[in-house]
Amino acid sequence: MESKFIGCMIGCAIGDALGAAYEGCPFSNVDVTDVAFTGRWTDDTHMMIGMAESLIECRGFNGEHMTWTFIRNWQKEPWRGYGPGPPRVFRLILSGVSWREAAKKLYGGMGSFGNGAAMRIAPIALLYHDKPEELREVAYRSAEITHAHELGMEGAAVQAYAISLALKINKEFSPEEYLKEIAYFTRSRAYRDKLLTAVRLLDERNRRIIVKELGNGVEAFNSVPTAIYCFAKNHEDYAKAVLYAVSLRGDADTIAAMTGAIAGAHHGEEGIPRAWIERLERAEYIKKLARELWKLKTLLSST
Ligand code: F2R
Ligand code: MG
Ligand code: MG
């Protein structure tokens, strides 16, 4: 299980770094390779790291502490390619608005349904993987720091549940059953419909149809089901899953980061190409955080 914790976090960072060069590119049928892989990751991994740091320091979820950890990390490296929403939330908090209220002020008071809360969720998925209802609750509470819209929070819970299931996959894995189980977990029609569409598309070879039906956008509902699909379709191999995710273009770093977190949770560190880990920025630090989360998990389970 320790290897799976490492695989999940490193897998997320590598997906992010592989997809970064393709983020925002329009769909194209041309395959992608790792030729543009520099190992440099973006806001997706930066926020995942902040989430892990806070969980470890507080020995569990603490919303206020996590908020300030996100803010401090962003202040140190604001150039990581953050979405527009989180820095606006951080500036509001720095100007005196409560961390509980700031995210509710965005997007005309609706809050954000961007995929920023889902892309960083791996550490919470790991720490709460064996308690689905607590996992849902903590995923929601972590999401609402920056993403107060129901669909932004639900995206985080759905991605967290997809990771938690991937940790437990055995030899009789069925991609159909996997997608259906997540579809039954979600409380949102938008996600359920997409996940059931994903079941129907498992044998589809035309990637343009995948993008048309599932989406490849920055909205959580147009990227979380897509990432889960990329894993389900390519579950036998980590590299195949993330390169497929990148090939869909659009929000490529984020879709590949989420696919990579799921595939890495399934295959563990050994399933990820060593050459990619060696080139990944701050790989040793990310591994250290994953090991500490694993230790924390065993400690919390024994008390
Ligand atoms: N920011 C980017 N990429 C663009 C620039 C990267 C470039 N390479 C660079 O280096 O500068 N990527 C990152 O942002 C995405 C995550 O975004 P997040 O954190 O969810 O932000 P936000 O602003 O909350 O939501 C994103 C967009 O979703 C739409 N949206 C959200 N809520 C909405 C609402 N209630 N109504 C209407 N639209 C809503 C908006 O278009 C938001 O801008 C990831 O891709 C990450 O990699
Ligand atoms: Mg990014
Ligand atoms: Mg992105």
Coordinates of C-alpha atoms and ligand atoms in Angstrom, one line a residue:
M1 CA 0.0 0.0 0.0
E2 CA 2.9 2.4 0.6
S3 CA 3.9 2.0 -3.0
K4 CA 0.4 2.8 -4.1
F5 CA 0.4 6.0 -2.0
I6 CA 3.7 7.0 -3.7
G7 CA 2.3 5.9 -7.1
C8 CA -0.8 8.0 -6.7
M9 CA 1.1 11.2 -5.8
I10 CA 4.0 10.8 -8.2
G11 CA 1.5 9.5 -10.9
C12 CA -0.5 12.8 -10.5
A13 CA 2.6 15.0 -10.8
I14 CA 3.9 13.1 -13.9
G15 CA 0.5 13.4 -15.6
D16 CA 0.4 17.1 -14.9
A17 CA 4.0 17.6 -16.2
L18 CA 3.3 15.5 -19.3
G19 CA 0.1 17.4 -20.1
A20 CA 1.5 20.9 -19.4
A21 CA 2.9 21.3 -22.9
Y22 CA -0.5 20.4 -24.4
E23 CA -2.8 22.4 -22.1
G24 CA -5.2 24.6 -24.1
C25 CA -4.4 22.9 -27.4
P26 CA -7.4 22.2 -29.6
F27 CA -8.3 18.5 -30.3
S28 CA -6.1 16.7 -32.8
N29 CA -6.0 13.1 -33.8
V30 CA -2.2 13.1 -33.7
D31 CA -0.8 10.8 -31.0
V32 CA 1.4 12.2 -28.2
T33 CA 4.7 10.9 -26.8
D34 CA 6.8 12.0 -23.9
V35 CA 9.1 14.1 -26.2
A36 CA 8.0 17.4 -24.6
F37 CA 8.3 16.0 -21.0
T38 CA 10.5 18.4 -19.0
G39 CA 9.4 17.1 -15.6
R40 CA 8.1 20.6 -14.7
W41 CA 4.7 20.4 -13.1
T42 CA 2.0 23.1 -12.6
D43 CA -0.6 24.4 -10.2
D44 CA -2.3 20.9 -10.1
T45 CA 0.7 19.4 -8.3
H46 CA 1.6 22.5 -6.4
M47 CA -1.9 22.4 -4.7
M48 CA -1.7 18.6 -4.2
I49 CA 1.6 19.2 -2.3
G50 CA 0.0 21.9 -0.2
M51 CA -2.9 19.6 0.6
A52 CA -0.5 16.8 1.7
E53 CA 1.6 19.1 3.8
S54 CA -1.4 20.4 5.7
L55 CA -2.9 16.9 6.3
I56 CA 0.5 15.6 7.6
E57 CA 1.1 18.7 9.8
C58 CA -2.5 18.6 11.3
R59 CA -2.7 14.8 11.3
G60 CA -6.0 15.1 9.4
F61 CA -8.1 17.7 7.7
N62 CA -8.1 21.3 9.1
G63 CA -9.7 23.8 6.7
E64 CA -8.1 26.9 8.1
H65 CA -4.6 25.4 8.1
M66 CA -5.1 24.0 4.6
T67 CA -6.2 27.4 3.3
W68 CA -3.1 29.1 4.7
T69 CA -0.8 26.4 3.4
F70 CA -2.3 26.9 -0.1
I71 CA -1.8 30.7 0.2
R72 CA 1.8 30.5 1.4
N73 CA 2.7 28.1 -1.4
W74 CA 1.0 30.3 -4.0
Q75 CA 2.9 33.3 -2.7
K76 CA 6.2 31.5 -3.1
E77 CA 5.5 30.3 -6.6
P78 CA 2.6 32.2 -8.2
W79 CA 3.9 31.4 -11.7
R80 CA 2.8 27.8 -11.6
G81 CA -0.1 28.5 -14.0
Y82 CA -3.0 28.8 -11.5
G83 CA -6.6 29.1 -12.7
P84 CA -8.1 32.5 -12.2
G85 CA -10.2 31.5 -9.2
P86 CA -7.8 30.4 -6.4
P87 CA -5.6 33.5 -6.5
R88 CA -8.8 35.7 -6.3
V89 CA -9.9 33.7 -3.2
F90 CA -6.4 34.0 -1.7
R91 CA -6.3 37.8 -2.3
L92 CA -9.8 38.2 -0.7
I93 CA -8.6 36.2 2.4
L94 CA -5.4 38.3 2.6
S95 CA -7.5 41.4 2.5
G96 CA -9.5 40.2 5.6
V97 CA -12.4 38.1 4.2
S98 CA -12.9 34.9 6.2
W99 CA -11.5 31.8 4.6
R100 CA -15.0 30.3 5.0
E101 CA -16.6 33.0 2.9
A102 CA -14.1 34.0 0.3
A103 CA -14.8 31.3 -2.3
K104 CA -18.6 32.0 -2.2
K105 CA -18.0 35.5 -3.6
L106 CA -16.6 34.2 -7.0
Y107 CA -18.5 33.9 -10.3
G108 CA -21.4 36.1 -9.3
G109 CA -21.8 34.5 -5.9
M110 CA -22.3 31.0 -7.4
G111 CA -18.8 29.8 -6.6
S112 CA -16.4 28.0 -9.0
F113 CA -17.2 24.7 -10.7
G114 CA -13.7 24.6 -12.2
N115 CA -11.7 21.4 -11.8
G116 CA -9.2 22.9 -9.4
A117 CA -10.6 21.2 -6.3
A118 CA -10.6 17.8 -8.0
M119 CA -7.1 18.0 -9.5
R120 CA -5.5 18.3 -6.0
I121 CA -7.6 15.8 -4.1
A122 CA -5.2 12.8 -4.1
P123 CA -3.8 13.1 -0.6
I124 CA -7.4 13.2 0.9
A125 CA -8.3 10.2 -1.2
L126 CA -5.4 8.3 0.2
L127 CA -6.0 9.3 3.8
Y128 CA -9.7 8.5 3.8
H129 CA -9.8 5.8 1.2
D130 CA -11.4 3.2 3.5
K131 CA -14.3 5.4 4.7
P132 CA -16.4 6.5 1.6
E133 CA -18.8 8.8 3.5
E134 CA -16.0 10.5 5.4
L135 CA -14.1 10.7 2.2
R136 CA -17.0 12.5 0.5
E137 CA -17.4 14.9 3.5
V138 CA -13.7 15.8 3.7
A139 CA -13.4 16.1 -0.1
Y140 CA -16.3 18.6 0.0
R141 CA -14.8 20.6 2.9
S142 CA -11.4 20.8 1.2
A143 CA -13.0 21.8 -2.1
E144 CA -15.1 24.7 -0.7
I145 CA -11.9 26.6 0.3
T146 CA -11.7 27.7 -3.3
H147 CA -14.6 26.0 -5.2
A148 CA -17.9 26.7 -3.5
H149 CA -20.2 25.6 -6.4
E150 CA -21.9 22.2 -5.8
L151 CA -20.4 20.8 -9.1
G152 CA -16.9 21.9 -8.2
M153 CA -17.2 20.1 -4.8
E154 CA -18.8 17.1 -6.3
G155 CA -16.0 16.8 -8.8
A156 CA -13.5 16.5 -5.9
A157 CA -15.6 13.8 -4.2
V158 CA -16.0 11.8 -7.4
Q159 CA -12.2 12.0 -8.2
A160 CA -11.4 11.0 -4.6
Y161 CA -13.7 8.0 -4.8
A162 CA -12.2 6.9 -8.1
I163 CA -8.7 7.0 -6.5
S164 CA -10.0 5.1 -3.4
L165 CA -11.4 2.3 -5.6
A166 CA -8.2 2.1 -7.6
L167 CA -6.2 1.3 -4.5
K168 CA -8.2 -1.8 -4.0
I169 CA -8.4 -3.2 -7.6
N170 CA -7.8 -6.9 -7.9
K171 CA -7.2 -9.3 -10.8
E172 CA -10.9 -9.6 -11.7
F173 CA -11.1 -5.8 -12.5
S174 CA -14.0 -4.8 -14.7
P175 CA -13.8 -1.3 -16.2
E176 CA -17.6 -1.3 -16.6
E177 CA -18.2 -2.2 -12.9
Y178 CA -15.6 0.4 -11.9
L179 CA -17.3 3.2 -13.8
K180 CA -20.8 2.1 -12.6
E181 CA -19.7 2.0 -9.0
I182 CA -18.5 5.6 -9.2
A183 CA -21.8 6.5 -11.0
Y184 CA -23.7 5.1 -8.0
F185 CA -21.5 7.0 -5.5
T186 CA -22.1 10.4 -7.0
R187 CA -25.1 12.4 -5.9
S188 CA -25.1 14.5 -9.0
R189 CA -27.0 13.7 -12.2
A190 CA -24.4 15.6 -14.3
Y191 CA -21.6 13.2 -13.2
R192 CA -23.7 10.1 -13.2
D193 CA -24.9 10.6 -16.8
K194 CA -21.3 11.2 -17.9
L195 CA -20.0 8.1 -16.1
L196 CA -22.7 5.9 -17.6
T197 CA -21.9 7.4 -21.0
A198 CA -18.3 6.4 -20.3
V199 CA -19.4 2.8 -19.9
R200 CA -20.9 2.9 -23.3
L201 CA -17.8 4.4 -24.8
L202 CA -15.3 1.9 -23.4
D203 CA -14.7 0.3 -26.9
E204 CA -14.8 3.6 -28.8
R205 CA -11.6 4.2 -30.8
N206 CA -12.4 7.7 -32.1
R207 CA -11.0 10.2 -29.5
R208 CA -13.0 13.0 -31.1
I209 CA -16.2 11.3 -29.9
I210 CA -14.7 10.9 -26.4
V211 CA -14.0 14.6 -26.3
K212 CA -17.5 15.4 -27.7
E213 CA -19.4 13.2 -25.2
L214 CA -17.3 13.5 -22.1
G215 CA -15.5 16.8 -22.6
N216 CA -11.9 18.0 -22.1
G217 CA -12.6 21.4 -20.5
V218 CA -11.6 23.2 -17.3
E219 CA -15.0 22.6 -15.7
A220 CA -15.0 19.8 -13.2
F221 CA -17.9 18.0 -14.9
N222 CA -16.1 18.2 -18.3
S223 CA -12.8 16.7 -17.0
V224 CA -13.3 14.5 -13.9
P225 CA -15.4 11.8 -15.7
T226 CA -13.0 12.1 -18.7
A227 CA -10.0 11.4 -16.5
I228 CA -11.7 8.4 -14.9
Y229 CA -12.6 7.1 -18.3
C230 CA -9.0 7.4 -19.5
F231 CA -7.9 5.2 -16.6
A232 CA -10.8 2.7 -17.0
K233 CA -10.1 2.3 -20.8
N234 CA -6.3 1.9 -20.3
H235 CA -6.2 0.3 -16.8
E236 CA -3.5 -2.2 -17.7
D237 CA -0.7 0.3 -18.1
Y238 CA 0.1 3.6 -16.3
A239 CA 2.0 5.2 -19.2
K240 CA -0.7 4.3 -21.7
A241 CA -3.4 5.8 -19.5
V242 CA -1.7 9.2 -19.0
L243 CA -0.6 9.5 -22.6
Y244 CA -4.1 8.8 -23.7
A245 CA -5.4 11.5 -21.4
V246 CA -2.8 14.0 -22.8
S247 CA -3.9 13.1 -26.3
L248 CA -7.3 14.5 -25.7
R249 CA -5.7 18.0 -25.4
G250 CA -7.9 20.7 -23.9
D251 CA -7.2 20.8 -20.2
A252 CA -4.5 18.2 -20.8
D253 CA -2.3 18.7 -17.7
T254 CA -5.3 18.4 -15.4
I255 CA -7.0 15.5 -17.1
A256 CA -3.7 13.7 -17.2
A257 CA -2.9 14.6 -13.5
M258 CA -6.2 13.1 -12.4
T259 CA -5.8 10.0 -14.6
G260 CA -2.3 9.7 -13.3
A261 CA -3.4 9.8 -9.7
I262 CA -5.9 7.0 -10.3
A263 CA -3.5 4.9 -12.4
G264 CA -0.6 5.4 -10.0
A265 CA -2.8 4.4 -7.1
H266 CA -3.6 1.1 -9.0
H267 CA -0.1 0.3 -10.3
G268 CA 2.0 1.7 -7.5
E269 CA 5.4 3.3 -7.9
E270 CA 6.8 0.2 -9.7
G271 CA 4.2 0.7 -12.5
I272 CA 5.5 4.1 -13.4
P273 CA 8.4 4.4 -15.9
R274 CA 11.5 5.0 -13.9
A275 CA 12.9 7.5 -16.5
W276 CA 9.9 9.8 -15.9
I277 CA 10.3 9.7 -12.1
E278 CA 14.0 10.5 -12.5
R279 CA 13.1 13.6 -14.6
L280 CA 10.3 14.8 -12.4
E281 CA 10.8 18.0 -10.5
R282 CA 11.0 17.5 -6.7
A283 CA 10.2 13.8 -7.0
E284 CA 12.0 12.9 -3.7
Y285 CA 9.9 15.5 -1.8
I286 CA 6.6 14.2 -3.3
K287 CA 7.6 10.6 -2.4
K288 CA 8.5 11.8 1.1
L289 CA 5.0 13.3 1.5
A290 CA 3.4 10.1 0.2
R291 CA 5.4 8.0 2.7
E292 CA 4.4 10.3 5.6
L293 CA 0.8 10.1 4.6
W294 CA 1.0 6.3 4.6
K295 CA 2.6 6.4 8.1
L296 CA -0.2 8.8 9.2
K297 CA -2.8 6.5 7.8
T298 CA -1.4 3.4 9.6
L299 CA -1.2 5.5 12.8
L300 CA -4.8 6.7 12.6
S301 CA -6.1 3.2 11.7
S302 CA -4.4 1.8 14.8
T303 CA -5.9 4.3 17.3
Ligands
F2R1 N1 -4.9 28.2 -15.4 C1 -4.7 27.2 -16.1 N2 -4.3 27.2 -17.4 C2 -4.3 28.4 -18.2 C3 -2.9 29.1 -18.3 C4 -1.8 28.1 -18.1 C5 -0.6 28.7 -18.7 N3 0.1 27.6 -19.3 C6 0.3 29.4 -17.8 O1 1.4 28.9 -17.4 O2 0.0 30.6 -17.4 N4 -4.7 25.9 -15.6 C7 -5.1 25.6 -14.2 O3 -6.4 26.1 -14.0 C8 -7.4 25.0 -14.0 C9 -8.0 24.9 -12.7 O4 -8.7 26.0 -12.5 P1 -9.5 26.3 -11.2 O5 -8.5 26.3 -10.1 O6 -10.7 25.5 -11.1 O7 -9.9 27.8 -11.4 P2 -11.4 28.6 -11.5 O8 -11.2 29.9 -11.9 O9 -12.0 28.4 -10.2 O10 -12.2 27.7 -12.6 C10 -11.7 27.5 -13.9 C11 -12.6 28.1 -15.0 O11 -13.9 27.4 -14.9 C12 -14.9 28.3 -15.4 N5 -15.9 28.5 -14.3 C13 -15.7 28.0 -13.0 N6 -16.8 28.3 -12.3 C14 -17.6 29.0 -13.1 C15 -18.9 29.5 -12.9 N7 -19.6 29.4 -11.7 N8 -19.5 30.1 -13.9 C16 -18.9 30.2 -15.1 N9 -17.7 29.7 -15.4 C17 -17.0 29.1 -14.4 C18 -14.2 29.6 -15.7 O12 -13.9 29.7 -17.0 C19 -12.9 29.5 -14.9 O13 -11.9 30.3 -15.4 C20 -6.6 23.7 -14.4 O14 -6.6 23.5 -15.7 C21 -5.2 24.1 -14.0 O15 -4.2 23.4 -14.7
MG2 MG -2.2 23.2 -14.3
MG3 MG -5.1 22.4 -16.4

